[in-house]
């Protein structure tokens, strides 16, 4: 089945450690996105990528990094520089720019907790 | 920063009744898309309905319809014949230039 997969579902990290969240899609979508969801905050855009080997910062990119070496994959690294990383992270993909003609499909999310 | 505003943090509706969720947005662009997404307790984001800004006709999907007022930058969602399964968080979103911006959401409760 085509879809977008995030792993792991739950992730625990010690303070000071980097951690990488996985996002894979087999929908042949060009665009991929990472969002952070906090209670009462809605979804905030961290990074997005419209094409392989290219990505742009969203509204809250500080303390995060991404790569887009393959069309199917868009991993997110939460670095030790992120001051408050505990949150729910959602990955999404779309065939093209969702502002032009298509919806975004979402993974099931990763709950990151810093202990 | 361009924003999407949902002014109702929580709403409640009686089963089989109709409820309207409000959304306003800010943009300087003429070409964009608007979306309503549903997030049930499972936290899976599900597209409810989509509206192209260049279309004057309001989008409808079964029991879901929108009232799109482009000049007022308003995009409300009407749910008719509400069902218990409609209970969820609802997010309004605006898409343009590769950036899909979300509102803070409205929590909808459905009373049996």
Short mmCIF file of C-alpha atoms in Angstrom, two decimals:
data_model
loop_
_atom_site.label_atom_id
_atom_site.label_comp_id
_atom_site.label_asym_id
_atom_site.label_seq_id
_atom_site.Cartn_x
_atom_site.Cartn_y
_atom_site.Cartn_z
CA UNK A 1 0.00 0.00 0.00
CA UNK A 2 1.19 3.53 -0.74
CA UNK A 3 1.72 5.76 2.21
CA UNK A 4 3.99 7.73 4.45
CA UNK A 5 5.69 6.06 7.39
CA UNK A 6 7.24 7.63 10.44
CA UNK A 7 9.36 5.77 12.94
CA UNK A 8 9.60 5.27 15.77
CA UNK A 9 6.17 6.05 17.19
CA UNK A 10 7.63 6.90 20.60
CA UNK A 11 11.16 8.13 21.25
CA UNK A 12 12.96 9.03 24.43
CA UNK A 13 16.11 11.11 24.50
CA UNK A 14 18.44 12.23 27.21
CA UNK A 15 19.23 15.90 27.43
CA UNK A 16 22.25 16.84 25.36
CA UNK A 17 21.82 14.07 22.82
CA UNK A 18 20.93 14.35 19.15
CA UNK A 19 18.17 12.13 17.83
CA UNK A 20 16.91 11.40 14.30
CA UNK A 21 13.28 10.86 13.35
CA UNK A 22 12.61 8.84 10.23
CA UNK A 23 10.10 9.66 7.49
CA UNK A 24 9.67 7.51 4.38
CA UNK A 25 7.07 7.77 1.62
CA UNK A 26 6.32 5.54 -1.36
CA UNK A 27 3.81 7.90 -2.96
CA UNK A 28 6.37 9.28 -5.43
CA UNK A 29 5.80 12.72 -3.97
CA UNK A 30 8.26 15.51 -4.69
CA UNK A 31 7.55 17.60 -1.61
CA UNK A 32 8.04 16.61 2.03
CA UNK A 33 7.47 18.52 5.26
CA UNK A 34 8.16 18.33 8.97
CA UNK A 35 5.79 19.84 11.53
CA UNK A 36 5.89 20.12 15.27
CA UNK A 37 2.66 19.94 17.28
CA UNK A 38 2.40 21.24 20.83
CA UNK A 39 -0.82 21.45 22.86
CA UNK A 40 -2.75 24.58 21.89
CA UNK A 41 -0.23 25.50 19.18
CA UNK A 42 -1.53 23.74 16.11
CA UNK A 43 1.11 22.55 13.62
CA UNK A 44 4.22 24.60 13.09
CA UNK A 45 6.46 24.09 10.08
CA UNK A 46 10.07 23.12 10.84
CA UNK A 47 11.53 22.35 7.40
CA UNK A 48 10.27 21.50 3.94
CA UNK A 49 11.77 20.13 0.75
CA UNK A 50 10.41 20.50 -2.76
CA UNK A 51 13.06 18.41 -4.47
CA UNK A 52 15.93 16.04 -3.74
CA UNK A 53 19.06 17.71 -2.31
CA UNK A 54 17.18 20.91 -1.54
CA UNK A 55 15.25 22.08 1.52
CA UNK A 56 14.11 25.30 3.17
CA UNK A 57 13.63 26.43 6.75
CA UNK A 58 10.15 26.83 8.12
CA UNK A 59 9.04 29.00 11.00
CA UNK A 60 10.82 27.11 13.79
CA UNK A 61 13.98 25.57 12.22
CA UNK A 62 16.38 26.48 15.00
CA UNK A 63 17.77 23.40 16.73
CA UNK A 64 16.73 21.07 13.90
CA UNK A 65 18.42 19.76 10.76
CA UNK A 66 17.24 17.72 7.78
CA UNK A 67 18.56 16.02 4.67
CA UNK A 68 16.94 14.98 1.40
CA UNK A 69 19.33 12.59 -0.31
CA UNK A 70 16.54 10.44 -1.72
CA UNK A 71 13.08 11.35 -2.94
CA UNK A 72 11.51 8.80 -0.58
CA UNK A 73 13.23 9.90 2.61
CA UNK A 74 13.31 13.10 4.68
CA UNK A 75 14.85 12.45 8.12
CA UNK A 76 14.72 15.09 10.84
CA UNK A 77 17.49 15.44 13.42
CA UNK A 78 16.63 17.10 16.70
CA UNK A 79 19.91 18.48 17.99
CA UNK A 80 21.00 19.30 21.51
CA UNK A 81 20.58 22.96 20.56
CA UNK A 82 16.80 22.59 20.53
CA UNK A 83 15.82 23.95 23.94
CA UNK A 84 12.41 22.33 24.29
CA UNK A 85 12.27 19.27 22.03
CA UNK A 86 9.51 17.34 23.79
CA UNK A 87 6.62 17.38 21.29
CA UNK A 88 4.68 15.44 18.70
CA UNK A 89 6.33 15.49 15.27
CA UNK A 90 4.44 15.00 12.03
CA UNK A 91 5.90 14.35 8.60
CA UNK A 92 3.90 15.05 5.44
CA UNK A 93 4.30 14.76 1.70
CA UNK A 94 2.54 16.09 -1.38
CA UNK A 95 2.79 15.57 -5.11
CA UNK A 96 3.63 19.21 -5.62
CA UNK A 97 3.40 22.45 -3.77
CA UNK A 98 0.20 22.16 -1.67
CA UNK A 99 -0.41 25.79 -2.33
CA UNK A 100 -1.03 25.04 -5.97
CA UNK A 101 -3.08 21.96 -6.49
CA UNK A 102 -2.78 19.07 -4.08
CA UNK A 103 -3.30 17.98 -0.51
CA UNK A 104 -0.62 16.88 1.93
CA UNK A 105 -0.60 13.32 3.26
CA UNK A 106 0.59 12.78 6.82
CA UNK A 107 2.43 10.06 8.68
CA UNK A 108 1.20 8.83 12.05
CA UNK A 109 3.66 10.94 13.98
CA UNK A 110 6.50 10.48 16.46
CA UNK A 111 6.15 11.44 20.09
CA UNK A 112 9.55 12.63 21.35
CA UNK A 113 10.17 12.95 25.06
CA UNK A 114 13.33 14.31 26.62
CA UNK A 115 14.17 12.65 29.93
CA UNK B 1 4.14 36.51 9.28
CA UNK B 2 1.17 35.24 7.39
CA UNK B 3 -1.26 33.51 9.73
CA UNK B 4 -4.31 31.31 9.96
CA UNK B 5 -6.66 32.04 12.83
CA UNK B 6 -9.25 29.75 14.37
CA UNK B 7 -11.08 31.79 16.98
CA UNK B 8 -12.96 28.90 18.60
CA UNK B 9 -10.68 26.69 20.73
CA UNK B 10 -13.60 24.39 21.54
CA UNK B 11 -17.04 23.75 20.10
CA UNK B 12 -19.85 21.38 20.99
CA UNK B 13 -22.75 20.07 18.91
CA UNK B 14 -25.65 17.74 19.50
CA UNK B 15 -25.68 14.59 17.41
CA UNK B 16 -27.61 15.11 14.12
CA UNK B 17 -27.35 18.90 14.43
CA UNK B 18 -25.25 21.32 12.38
CA UNK B 19 -22.12 23.12 13.53
CA UNK B 20 -19.90 25.73 11.88
CA UNK B 21 -16.20 26.13 12.61
CA UNK B 22 -14.60 29.48 11.81
CA UNK B 23 -11.30 30.25 10.12
CA UNK B 24 -9.72 33.44 8.87
CA UNK B 25 -6.37 33.81 7.18
CA UNK B 26 -3.90 36.37 6.06
CA UNK B 27 -2.25 36.35 2.64
CA UNK B 28 -0.98 38.71 0.00
CA UNK B 29 -1.17 36.10 -2.75
CA UNK B 30 -3.94 35.60 -5.25
CA UNK B 31 -3.33 31.92 -5.90
CA UNK B 32 -3.53 29.56 -2.94
CA UNK B 33 -5.45 26.63 -1.53
CA UNK B 34 -7.38 26.24 1.70
CA UNK B 35 -7.88 23.02 3.61
CA UNK B 36 -9.71 21.62 6.59
CA UNK B 37 -8.01 18.68 8.29
CA UNK B 38 -9.44 16.45 11.00
CA UNK B 39 -7.25 14.96 13.73
CA UNK B 40 -9.02 12.28 15.82
CA UNK B 41 -7.55 10.95 19.08
CA UNK B 42 -5.30 8.64 17.04
CA UNK B 43 -3.58 11.89 15.91
CA UNK B 44 -3.67 10.84 12.26
CA UNK B 45 -4.30 13.90 10.07
CA UNK B 46 -7.15 13.38 7.64
CA UNK B 47 -8.12 15.78 4.86
CA UNK B 48 -11.77 16.79 5.17
CA UNK B 49 -12.20 19.29 2.36
CA UNK B 50 -10.21 21.53 0.03
CA UNK B 51 -10.99 24.85 -1.66
CA UNK B 52 -9.13 26.47 -4.54
CA UNK B 53 -8.91 30.22 -4.04
CA UNK B 54 -9.62 30.94 -7.70
CA UNK B 55 -12.96 29.10 -7.54
CA UNK B 56 -15.98 31.05 -6.40
CA UNK B 57 -18.09 27.96 -5.83
CA UNK B 58 -17.92 26.61 -2.30
CA UNK B 59 -16.55 23.09 -1.96
CA UNK B 60 -18.72 20.30 -0.57
CA UNK B 61 -17.95 16.73 0.51
CA UNK B 62 -21.01 14.84 1.66
CA UNK B 63 -21.94 16.31 5.07
CA UNK B 64 -19.07 18.80 4.98
CA UNK B 65 -19.21 22.13 3.19
CA UNK B 66 -17.34 25.41 3.33
CA UNK B 67 -18.29 29.06 3.17
CA UNK B 68 -15.40 30.71 1.35
CA UNK B 69 -15.40 34.51 1.42
CA UNK B 70 -12.25 35.53 -0.45
CA UNK B 71 -12.50 39.26 0.10
CA UNK B 72 -12.99 38.76 3.80
CA UNK B 73 -10.30 36.03 3.89
CA UNK B 74 -12.74 33.74 5.66
CA UNK B 75 -13.07 29.96 5.26
CA UNK B 76 -15.59 28.33 7.61
CA UNK B 77 -16.48 24.64 7.76
CA UNK B 78 -20.06 23.49 8.17
CA UNK B 79 -20.74 19.96 9.39
CA UNK B 80 -24.31 18.83 8.85
CA UNK B 81 -26.03 15.90 10.57
CA UNK B 82 -23.16 15.63 13.06
CA UNK B 83 -22.09 12.14 14.05
CA UNK B 84 -20.22 10.85 17.08
CA UNK B 85 -17.29 10.03 14.79
CA UNK B 86 -16.94 13.69 13.89
CA UNK B 87 -15.53 14.41 17.35
CA UNK B 88 -11.91 15.49 16.80
CA UNK B 89 -9.55 18.43 16.46
CA UNK B 90 -10.15 20.38 13.27
CA UNK B 91 -7.40 22.40 11.68
CA UNK B 92 -7.75 25.02 9.00
CA UNK B 93 -4.73 25.42 6.70
CA UNK B 94 -3.59 27.65 3.88
CA UNK B 95 -1.13 26.44 1.27
CA UNK B 96 1.12 28.56 -0.88
CA UNK B 97 4.77 28.74 -2.00
CA UNK B 98 5.53 25.31 -0.55
CA UNK B 99 4.39 26.30 2.90
CA UNK B 100 1.26 24.79 4.41
CA UNK B 101 0.33 26.98 7.40
CA UNK B 102 -2.07 25.71 10.05
CA UNK B 103 -4.34 27.36 12.57
CA UNK B 104 -4.26 26.32 16.23
CA UNK B 105 -7.27 24.10 15.85
CA UNK B 106 -10.81 23.74 17.19
CA UNK B 107 -11.73 20.81 19.40
CA UNK B 108 -15.18 19.57 18.42
CA UNK B 109 -17.25 17.51 20.84
CA UNK B 110 -20.39 15.70 19.73
CA UNK B 111 -23.07 15.00 22.34
CA UNK B 112 -25.25 11.92 21.92
#
